[in-house]
Amino acid sequence: MTDQAPAAEPDTAHIPGKPTSASRTTLSHIMTHNDTNLLGTVHGGVIMKLVDDAAGAVAGRHSGGPAVTASMDEMAFLEPVRVGDLVHVKAQVNWTGRTSMEVGVRVLAERWNESAPPTQVGSAYLVFAAVDADGKPRRVPPVLPETEKDRRRCQEAQIRRTHRLARRRAIMELREKRAAEGLDD
C-alpha cells in the first residue's frame, strides 16, 4: 500500500451540448373506438401514454441512450379528443440538468378527413432521468436553445424545477416533523 492519492478519473464533466432541434419529434396517431372512455371520447390515459411515448423518444434521443420517466406534471386536457381525430404529440427537451431533463409536450388534434388546422387539446411537462445499463443515473448533454421560444421554455423549465424541488423539500420536512411527533402514517 502506498500513501499516494488515487489517480484522478478522466474528466467526464464536459459533454458537448445538443441543439433543441436535434431531438424534437412528433408522434401521430388516429384515435379509434378502442381508445374511448365511457363518455365516448378518447380516454385521458390513452393521451397520457402517447405523451409519455413521445417524451421518452425525445429524452432517449437527447441523452443518447435509455431514459426513464421520473415525473409528469402539469398534464392539462384542454379539449376532448374524439374517435376519428388524428392526434399529433409534439415533444422537445426544454431544460437539462446533470442527469435529468424536462421534456415539454403539446398535444394537437384534427379530424382525419378535414383540412382544418389542428387544435391544441393538451400539454404536459415530464422529467426524465438518463440511465445506464445497470439503471444508474448517467450524465446528459446540455440542451442548446436555438430560438427565443426555446430560451423562454428553458427559463420556464428552471422555474418549474425550483418549484418541484421546493415541494419535495417541504413534504420531506413535514414527514420528518410528523415522525418526530410520533405521528407516522
Coordinates of N, CA and C in Angstrom, one line a residue:
M1 N 0.8 -1.2 0.0 CA 0.0 0.0 0.0 C 0.9 1.2 0.0
T2 N 0.4 2.3 -0.7 CA 1.2 3.5 -0.7 C 0.3 4.6 -0.2
D3 N 1.0 5.7 0.1 CA 0.3 6.9 0.5 C -0.2 7.8 -0.6
Q4 N 0.0 7.3 -1.8 CA -0.3 8.2 -2.9 C -1.9 8.2 -3.1
A5 N -2.3 9.4 -3.5 CA -3.8 9.5 -3.8 C -4.1 8.7 -5.1
P6 N -5.3 8.3 -5.1 CA -5.7 7.5 -6.3 C -5.7 8.4 -7.6
A7 N -5.4 7.8 -8.7 CA -5.4 8.5 -9.9 C -6.7 9.2 -10.2
A8 N -6.6 10.4 -10.7 CA -7.8 11.2 -11.0 C -8.6 10.5 -12.1
E9 N -9.9 10.5 -11.9 CA -10.7 10.0 -13.0 C -10.7 10.9 -14.2
P10 N -10.9 10.4 -15.4 CA -10.9 11.3 -16.6 C -12.1 12.3 -16.5
D11 N -11.9 13.5 -17.0 CA -12.9 14.5 -17.0 C -14.1 14.1 -17.8
T12 N -15.2 13.7 -17.1 CA -16.4 13.4 -17.8 C -17.5 14.5 -17.7
A13 N -17.0 15.6 -17.0 CA -18.0 16.6 -16.7 C -18.4 17.4 -18.0
H14 N -17.5 17.5 -18.9 CA -17.9 18.2 -20.1 C -18.4 17.3 -21.2
I15 N -19.7 17.4 -21.5 CA -20.3 16.7 -22.6 C -20.8 17.8 -23.6
P16 N -20.5 17.6 -24.9 CA -20.9 18.7 -25.8 C -22.5 18.8 -25.8
G17 N -22.9 20.0 -25.9 CA -24.4 20.2 -25.9 C -25.0 19.8 -27.2
K18 N -26.3 19.7 -27.2 CA -27.1 19.4 -28.4 C -28.2 20.4 -28.6
P19 N -28.4 20.9 -29.8 CA -29.5 21.8 -30.0 C -30.9 21.2 -29.8
T20 N -31.8 22.1 -29.5 CA -33.2 21.6 -29.2 C -33.7 20.8 -30.4
S21 N -33.4 21.2 -31.6 CA -34.0 20.6 -32.8 C -33.4 19.2 -33.0
A22 N -32.3 18.8 -32.3 CA -31.7 17.5 -32.6 C -32.6 16.4 -32.1
S23 N -33.4 16.6 -31.1 CA -34.2 15.5 -30.5 C -35.7 15.8 -30.6
R24 N -36.1 17.0 -31.1 CA -37.5 17.3 -31.2 C -38.2 16.3 -32.1
T25 N -39.4 15.9 -31.7 CA -40.1 14.9 -32.5 C -41.7 15.0 -32.4
T26 N -42.3 14.4 -33.4 CA -43.8 14.4 -33.4 C -44.3 13.0 -33.6
L27 N -45.2 12.5 -32.7 CA -45.8 11.2 -32.8 C -47.2 11.5 -33.2
S28 N -47.7 10.8 -34.3 CA -49.1 11.0 -34.7 C -49.8 9.6 -34.7
H29 N -51.1 9.7 -34.3 CA -51.9 8.5 -34.1 C -53.4 8.8 -34.4
I30 N -54.1 8.0 -35.1 CA -55.5 8.1 -35.3 C -56.3 7.4 -34.2
M31 N -57.2 8.1 -33.6 CA -57.9 7.6 -32.4 C -59.1 6.7 -32.9
T32 N -59.3 5.5 -32.3 CA -60.3 4.6 -32.7 C -61.2 4.3 -31.5
H33 N -62.3 3.5 -31.8 CA -63.2 3.1 -30.7 C -62.5 2.4 -29.5
N34 N -61.4 1.8 -29.8 CA -60.6 1.1 -28.8 C -60.0 2.1 -27.8
D35 N -59.9 3.4 -28.1 CA -59.3 4.4 -27.3 C -60.3 5.2 -26.4
T36 N -61.6 4.8 -26.5 CA -62.6 5.6 -25.8 C -62.9 5.3 -24.4
N37 N -63.4 6.3 -23.7 CA -63.9 6.1 -22.3 C -65.4 5.9 -22.3
L38 N -66.0 5.9 -21.1 CA -67.5 5.6 -21.0 C -68.3 6.8 -21.6
L39 N -67.7 8.0 -21.8 CA -68.4 9.1 -22.3 C -68.3 9.2 -23.9
G40 N -67.5 8.2 -24.4 CA -67.4 8.2 -25.9 C -66.3 9.0 -26.5
T41 N -65.5 9.7 -25.6 CA -64.4 10.5 -26.1 C -63.1 9.7 -25.7
V42 N -62.0 10.1 -26.3 CA -60.8 9.4 -26.0 C -60.4 9.5 -24.6
H43 N -60.0 8.3 -24.0 CA -59.6 8.2 -22.6 C -58.3 9.0 -22.3
G44 N -58.3 9.8 -21.2 CA -57.2 10.6 -20.9 C -55.9 9.7 -20.8
G45 N -56.0 8.5 -20.3 CA -54.9 7.6 -20.1 C -54.3 7.3 -21.5
V46 N -55.1 7.2 -22.5 CA -54.5 6.9 -23.9 C -53.7 8.1 -24.3
I47 N -54.2 9.3 -24.1 CA -53.4 10.5 -24.4 C -52.1 10.6 -23.6
M48 N -52.2 10.3 -22.3 CA -51.1 10.3 -21.4 C -50.0 9.3 -21.9
K49 N -50.4 8.1 -22.4 CA -49.4 7.2 -22.9 C -48.7 7.7 -24.1
L50 N -49.5 8.3 -25.0 CA -48.9 8.9 -26.2 C -47.9 10.0 -25.8
V51 N -48.3 10.8 -24.8 CA -47.4 11.9 -24.3 C -46.1 11.3 -23.7
D52 N -46.2 10.2 -22.9 CA -45.0 9.6 -22.3 C -44.2 8.9 -23.4
D53 N -44.8 8.3 -24.4 CA -44.1 7.7 -25.5 C -43.2 8.7 -26.3
A54 N -43.9 9.9 -26.7 CA -43.2 10.9 -27.4 C -42.1 11.5 -26.6
A55 N -42.4 11.8 -25.3 CA -41.4 12.4 -24.4 C -40.2 11.5 -24.2
G56 N -40.5 10.2 -24.1 CA -39.4 9.2 -23.9 C -38.5 9.1 -25.1
A57 N -39.1 9.2 -26.3 CA -38.3 9.1 -27.5 C -37.4 10.4 -27.5
V58 N -37.9 11.5 -27.2 CA -37.1 12.7 -27.2 C -36.0 12.6 -26.2
A59 N -36.3 12.2 -24.9 CA -35.3 12.1 -23.9 C -34.2 11.1 -24.3
G60 N -34.6 10.0 -24.9 CA -33.6 9.0 -25.3 C -32.7 9.5 -26.4
R61 N -33.3 10.2 -27.4 CA -32.5 10.9 -28.4 C -31.5 11.9 -27.9
H62 N -32.1 12.7 -27.0 CA -31.2 13.8 -26.5 C -30.0 13.2 -25.7
S63 N -30.4 12.3 -24.8 CA -29.4 11.7 -23.9 C -28.5 10.7 -24.5
G64 N -28.9 10.2 -25.7 CA -28.0 9.2 -26.4 C -28.1 7.8 -25.8
G65 N -29.3 7.5 -25.2 CA -29.4 6.2 -24.6 C -30.7 6.2 -23.8
P66 N -30.9 5.1 -23.0 CA -32.1 4.9 -22.2 C -32.4 6.1 -21.2
A67 N -33.6 6.4 -21.1 CA -34.1 7.4 -20.1 C -35.4 7.0 -19.6
V68 N -35.6 7.2 -18.3 CA -36.9 6.7 -17.7 C -37.7 7.9 -17.2
T69 N -39.0 7.8 -17.2 CA -39.9 8.8 -16.7 C -39.7 9.0 -15.2
A70 N -39.3 10.2 -14.7 CA -39.2 10.4 -13.3 C -40.5 11.1 -12.7
S71 N -41.1 11.9 -13.5 CA -42.3 12.6 -13.1 C -43.0 13.2 -14.3
M72 N -44.3 13.4 -14.1 CA -45.1 14.1 -15.1 C -45.9 15.1 -14.3
D73 N -45.8 16.4 -14.7 CA -46.6 17.4 -14.0 C -47.3 18.3 -15.0
E74 N -48.2 19.0 -14.5 CA -49.0 19.9 -15.3 C -49.6 19.3 -16.6
M75 N -50.1 18.1 -16.5 CA -50.8 17.5 -17.6 C -52.2 18.2 -17.7
A76 N -52.4 18.9 -18.8 CA -53.6 19.6 -18.9 C -54.4 19.1 -20.1
F77 N -55.6 18.8 -19.9 CA -56.5 18.4 -21.0 C -57.4 19.6 -21.3
L78 N -57.2 20.2 -22.5 CA -57.8 21.4 -22.9 C -59.1 21.2 -23.6
E79 N -59.2 20.2 -24.4 CA -60.4 19.9 -25.2 C -60.5 18.4 -25.3
P80 N -61.7 17.9 -25.5 CA -61.9 16.4 -25.6 C -61.4 16.0 -27.0
V81 N -60.9 14.8 -27.1 CA -60.4 14.1 -28.3 C -61.4 13.1 -28.7
R82 N -61.8 13.0 -30.0 CA -62.9 12.2 -30.4 C -62.3 11.0 -31.3
V83 N -63.1 10.0 -31.4 CA -62.8 8.9 -32.4 C -62.7 9.6 -33.7
G84 N -61.7 9.2 -34.5 CA -61.5 9.7 -35.8 C -60.6 10.9 -35.8
D85 N -60.2 11.4 -34.7 CA -59.2 12.5 -34.6 C -57.8 12.0 -34.9
L86 N -57.1 12.7 -35.7 CA -55.6 12.5 -35.9 C -54.9 13.3 -34.8
V87 N -54.3 12.6 -33.9 CA -53.6 13.3 -32.7 C -52.1 13.4 -33.1
H88 N -51.6 14.6 -32.9 CA -50.1 14.8 -33.0 C -49.6 15.2 -31.7
V89 N -48.6 14.5 -31.2 CA -47.9 14.8 -29.9 C -46.5 15.3 -30.3
K90 N -46.3 16.6 -30.0 CA -45.1 17.2 -30.3 C -44.3 17.4 -29.0
A91 N -43.0 17.0 -29.0 CA -42.2 17.0 -27.8 C -40.8 17.5 -28.1
Q92 N -40.2 18.2 -27.1 CA -38.8 18.6 -27.2 C -38.3 18.8 -25.8
V93 N -36.9 18.7 -25.7 CA -36.3 18.9 -24.4 C -36.2 20.4 -24.2
N94 N -36.7 20.8 -23.0 CA -36.7 22.3 -22.6 C -35.6 22.6 -21.8
W95 N -35.1 21.7 -20.9 CA -34.0 22.0 -19.9 C -33.3 20.7 -19.6
T96 N -32.0 20.8 -19.3 CA -31.3 19.7 -18.8 C -30.5 20.0 -17.5
G97 N -30.4 19.0 -16.7 CA -29.6 19.1 -15.5 C -28.4 18.2 -15.7
R98 N -27.9 17.6 -14.6 CA -26.7 16.8 -14.8 C -27.1 15.4 -15.3
T99 N -28.2 14.8 -14.8 CA -28.6 13.5 -15.3 C -30.1 13.5 -15.7
S100 N -30.8 14.6 -15.6 CA -32.2 14.7 -15.9 C -32.5 15.8 -16.9
M101 N -33.7 15.7 -17.4 CA -34.1 16.7 -18.5 C -35.6 16.8 -18.4
E102 N -36.1 18.0 -18.6 CA -37.5 18.3 -18.7 C -37.9 18.3 -20.2
V103 N -38.9 17.5 -20.5 CA -39.5 17.5 -21.9 C -40.9 18.1 -21.9
G104 N -41.0 19.1 -22.7 CA -42.3 19.7 -22.9 C -43.1 19.1 -24.0
V105 N -44.4 18.9 -23.9 CA -45.2 18.2 -24.8 C -46.5 19.0 -25.1
R106 N -46.8 19.1 -26.4 CA -48.1 19.7 -26.8 C -48.8 18.7 -27.6
V107 N -50.1 18.6 -27.3 CA -51.0 17.6 -28.0 C -52.0 18.4 -28.9
L108 N -52.0 18.0 -30.1 CA -52.9 18.7 -31.1 C -53.8 17.6 -31.7
A109 N -55.0 18.0 -32.1 CA -55.9 17.0 -32.8 C -56.6 17.7 -33.9
E110 N -56.8 16.9 -35.0 CA -57.5 17.4 -36.1 C -58.4 16.2 -36.7
R111 N -59.4 16.5 -37.3 CA -60.3 15.5 -37.9 C -59.4 14.8 -39.0
W112 N -59.5 13.5 -39.1 CA -58.7 12.8 -40.1 C -59.0 13.1 -41.5
N113 N -60.3 13.5 -41.8 CA -60.8 13.7 -43.1 C -61.1 15.2 -43.5
E114 N -60.6 16.1 -42.6 CA -60.8 17.5 -42.9 C -59.4 18.2 -43.0
S115 N -59.4 19.4 -43.7 CA -58.2 20.1 -43.8 C -58.1 21.3 -42.9
A116 N -58.9 21.4 -41.9 CA -58.8 22.5 -40.9 C -57.6 22.3 -40.1
P117 N -57.0 23.4 -39.6 CA -55.8 23.4 -38.8 C -56.1 22.6 -37.5
P118 N -55.0 21.9 -37.0 CA -55.2 21.2 -35.7 C -55.5 22.2 -34.5
T119 N -56.1 21.7 -33.5 CA -56.4 22.4 -32.3 C -55.6 21.8 -31.2
Q120 N -55.0 22.7 -30.3 CA -54.3 22.2 -29.2 C -55.3 21.6 -28.2
V121 N -55.1 20.3 -27.8 CA -56.0 19.7 -26.9 C -55.4 19.3 -25.5
G122 N -54.1 19.5 -25.4 CA -53.4 19.1 -24.2 C -52.0 19.6 -24.2
S123 N -51.4 19.5 -23.0 CA -50.0 19.8 -22.8 C -49.5 19.2 -21.5
A124 N -48.2 19.0 -21.4 CA -47.6 18.3 -20.2 C -46.2 18.6 -20.2
Y125 N -45.6 18.5 -19.0 CA -44.2 18.6 -18.7 C -43.8 17.3 -18.0
L126 N -42.8 16.6 -18.5 CA -42.3 15.4 -17.9 C -40.8 15.6 -17.6
V127 N -40.3 14.9 -16.5 CA -38.9 14.9 -16.2 C -38.5 13.5 -16.4
F128 N -37.4 13.3 -17.2 CA -36.8 12.0 -17.4 C -35.4 12.0 -16.8
A129 N -35.0 10.8 -16.4 CA -33.6 10.6 -15.9 C -32.9 9.6 -16.9
A130 N -31.7 10.0 -17.3 CA -30.9 9.2 -18.2 C -30.3 8.1 -17.3
V131 N -30.4 6.8 -17.8 CA -29.8 5.7 -17.0 C -28.9 4.9 -17.9
D132 N -27.9 4.2 -17.2 CA -27.0 3.3 -17.9 C -27.6 1.9 -17.9
A133 N -26.8 0.9 -18.4 CA -27.3 -0.4 -18.5 C -27.7 -1.0 -17.1
D134 N -27.1 -0.5 -16.0 CA -27.5 -1.0 -14.7 C -28.6 -0.2 -14.0
G135 N -29.2 0.7 -14.8 CA -30.2 1.6 -14.2 C -29.8 2.7 -13.3
K136 N -28.5 3.0 -13.4 CA -27.9 4.1 -12.6 C -27.9 5.3 -13.4
P137 N -28.1 6.5 -12.7 CA -28.1 7.8 -13.5 C -26.8 8.0 -14.3
R138 N -27.0 8.6 -15.4 CA -25.8 8.9 -16.2 C -26.0 10.4 -16.7
R139 N -24.9 11.0 -17.0 CA -24.9 12.4 -17.5 C -25.6 12.6 -18.8
V140 N -26.2 13.8 -19.0 CA -26.8 14.1 -20.2 C -26.2 15.3 -20.8
P141 N -26.2 15.5 -22.1 CA -25.6 16.7 -22.7 C -26.5 17.9 -22.4
P142 N -25.9 19.1 -22.3 CA -26.8 20.2 -22.1 C -27.6 20.5 -23.3
V143 N -28.8 21.1 -23.1 CA -29.6 21.4 -24.3 C -29.2 22.8 -24.7
L144 N -29.1 23.1 -26.0 CA -28.7 24.4 -26.5 C -29.9 25.0 -27.2
P145 N -30.7 25.9 -26.5 CA -31.8 26.5 -27.1 C -31.4 27.3 -28.4
E146 N -32.3 27.1 -29.4 CA -31.9 27.8 -30.7 C -32.7 29.0 -31.0
T147 N -33.9 29.1 -30.5 CA -34.8 30.2 -30.8 C -35.2 31.0 -29.5
E148 N -35.8 32.1 -29.7 CA -36.3 32.9 -28.5 C -37.3 32.0 -27.7
K149 N -38.2 31.3 -28.5 CA -39.2 30.4 -27.8 C -38.5 29.3 -27.0
D150 N -37.4 28.7 -27.6 CA -36.6 27.7 -26.9 C -36.0 28.3 -25.6
R151 N -35.5 29.5 -25.7 CA -34.9 30.1 -24.5 C -36.0 30.4 -23.4
R152 N -37.2 30.8 -23.8 CA -38.3 31.1 -22.9 C -38.6 29.7 -22.2
R153 N -38.8 28.7 -23.0 CA -39.1 27.4 -22.5 C -38.1 26.9 -21.5
C154 N -36.8 27.1 -21.7 CA -35.8 26.7 -20.8 C -35.9 27.5 -19.5
Q155 N -36.1 28.8 -19.6 CA -36.3 29.6 -18.4 C -37.5 29.2 -17.6
E156 N -38.6 28.9 -18.2 CA -39.8 28.4 -17.5 C -39.6 27.1 -16.9
A157 N -38.8 26.2 -17.6 CA -38.5 24.9 -17.0 C -37.7 25.0 -15.8
Q158 N -36.8 26.0 -15.7 CA -36.0 26.2 -14.5 C -36.9 26.6 -13.3
I159 N -37.9 27.4 -13.6 CA -38.8 27.8 -12.6 C -39.6 26.6 -12.1
R160 N -40.1 25.7 -13.0 CA -40.8 24.5 -12.6 C -39.9 23.6 -11.8
R161 N -38.6 23.5 -12.1 CA -37.7 22.7 -11.4 C -37.6 23.2 -10.0
T162 N -37.4 24.5 -9.8 CA -37.3 25.1 -8.5 C -38.5 24.8 -7.7
H163 N -39.7 24.9 -8.3 CA -41.0 24.6 -7.5 C -41.1 23.1 -7.2
R164 N -40.6 22.2 -8.1 CA -40.7 20.7 -7.8 C -39.8 20.4 -6.6
L165 N -38.5 21.0 -6.6 CA -37.6 20.7 -5.5 C -38.1 21.3 -4.2
A166 N -38.7 22.5 -4.2 CA -39.2 23.1 -3.0 C -40.4 22.3 -2.5
R167 N -41.3 21.8 -3.4 CA -42.4 21.0 -2.9 C -41.9 19.7 -2.3
R168 N -40.9 19.1 -2.9 CA -40.3 17.8 -2.4 C -39.7 18.1 -1.0
R169 N -39.0 19.2 -0.9 CA -38.3 19.5 0.4 C -39.4 19.8 1.5
A170 N -40.4 20.5 1.2 CA -41.5 20.8 2.1 C -42.2 19.5 2.6
I171 N -42.4 18.6 1.7 CA -43.1 17.4 2.0 C -42.2 16.5 2.9
M172 N -40.9 16.5 2.6 CA -40.0 15.7 3.4 C -39.9 16.3 4.8
E173 N -39.8 17.6 4.9 CA -39.7 18.3 6.2 C -41.0 17.9 7.1
L174 N -42.2 18.0 6.4 CA -43.4 17.7 7.1 C -43.4 16.2 7.6
R175 N -43.0 15.3 6.8 CA -42.9 13.9 7.2 C -42.0 13.7 8.3
E176 N -40.8 14.4 8.3 CA -39.9 14.2 9.4 C -40.4 14.8 10.7
K177 N -41.1 15.9 10.6 CA -41.8 16.6 11.8 C -42.8 15.6 12.3
R178 N -43.7 15.1 11.5 CA -44.7 14.2 12.0 C -44.1 12.9 12.6
A179 N -43.0 12.4 12.0 CA -42.4 11.2 12.6 C -41.8 11.5 13.9
A180 N -41.2 12.7 14.1 CA -40.6 13.1 15.4 C -41.7 13.3 16.4
E181 N -42.9 13.6 16.0 CA -44.1 13.8 16.9 C -44.8 12.4 17.2
G182 N -44.2 11.4 16.6 CA -44.9 10.1 16.7 C -46.1 9.9 15.9
L183 N -46.3 10.7 14.8 CA -47.4 10.6 14.0 C -47.2 9.9 12.7
D184 N -46.4 8.8 12.7 CA -46.1 8.1 11.5 C -47.4 7.6 10.9
D185 N -47.5 7.8 9.6 CA -48.7 7.4 8.8 C -48.5 6.0 8.3

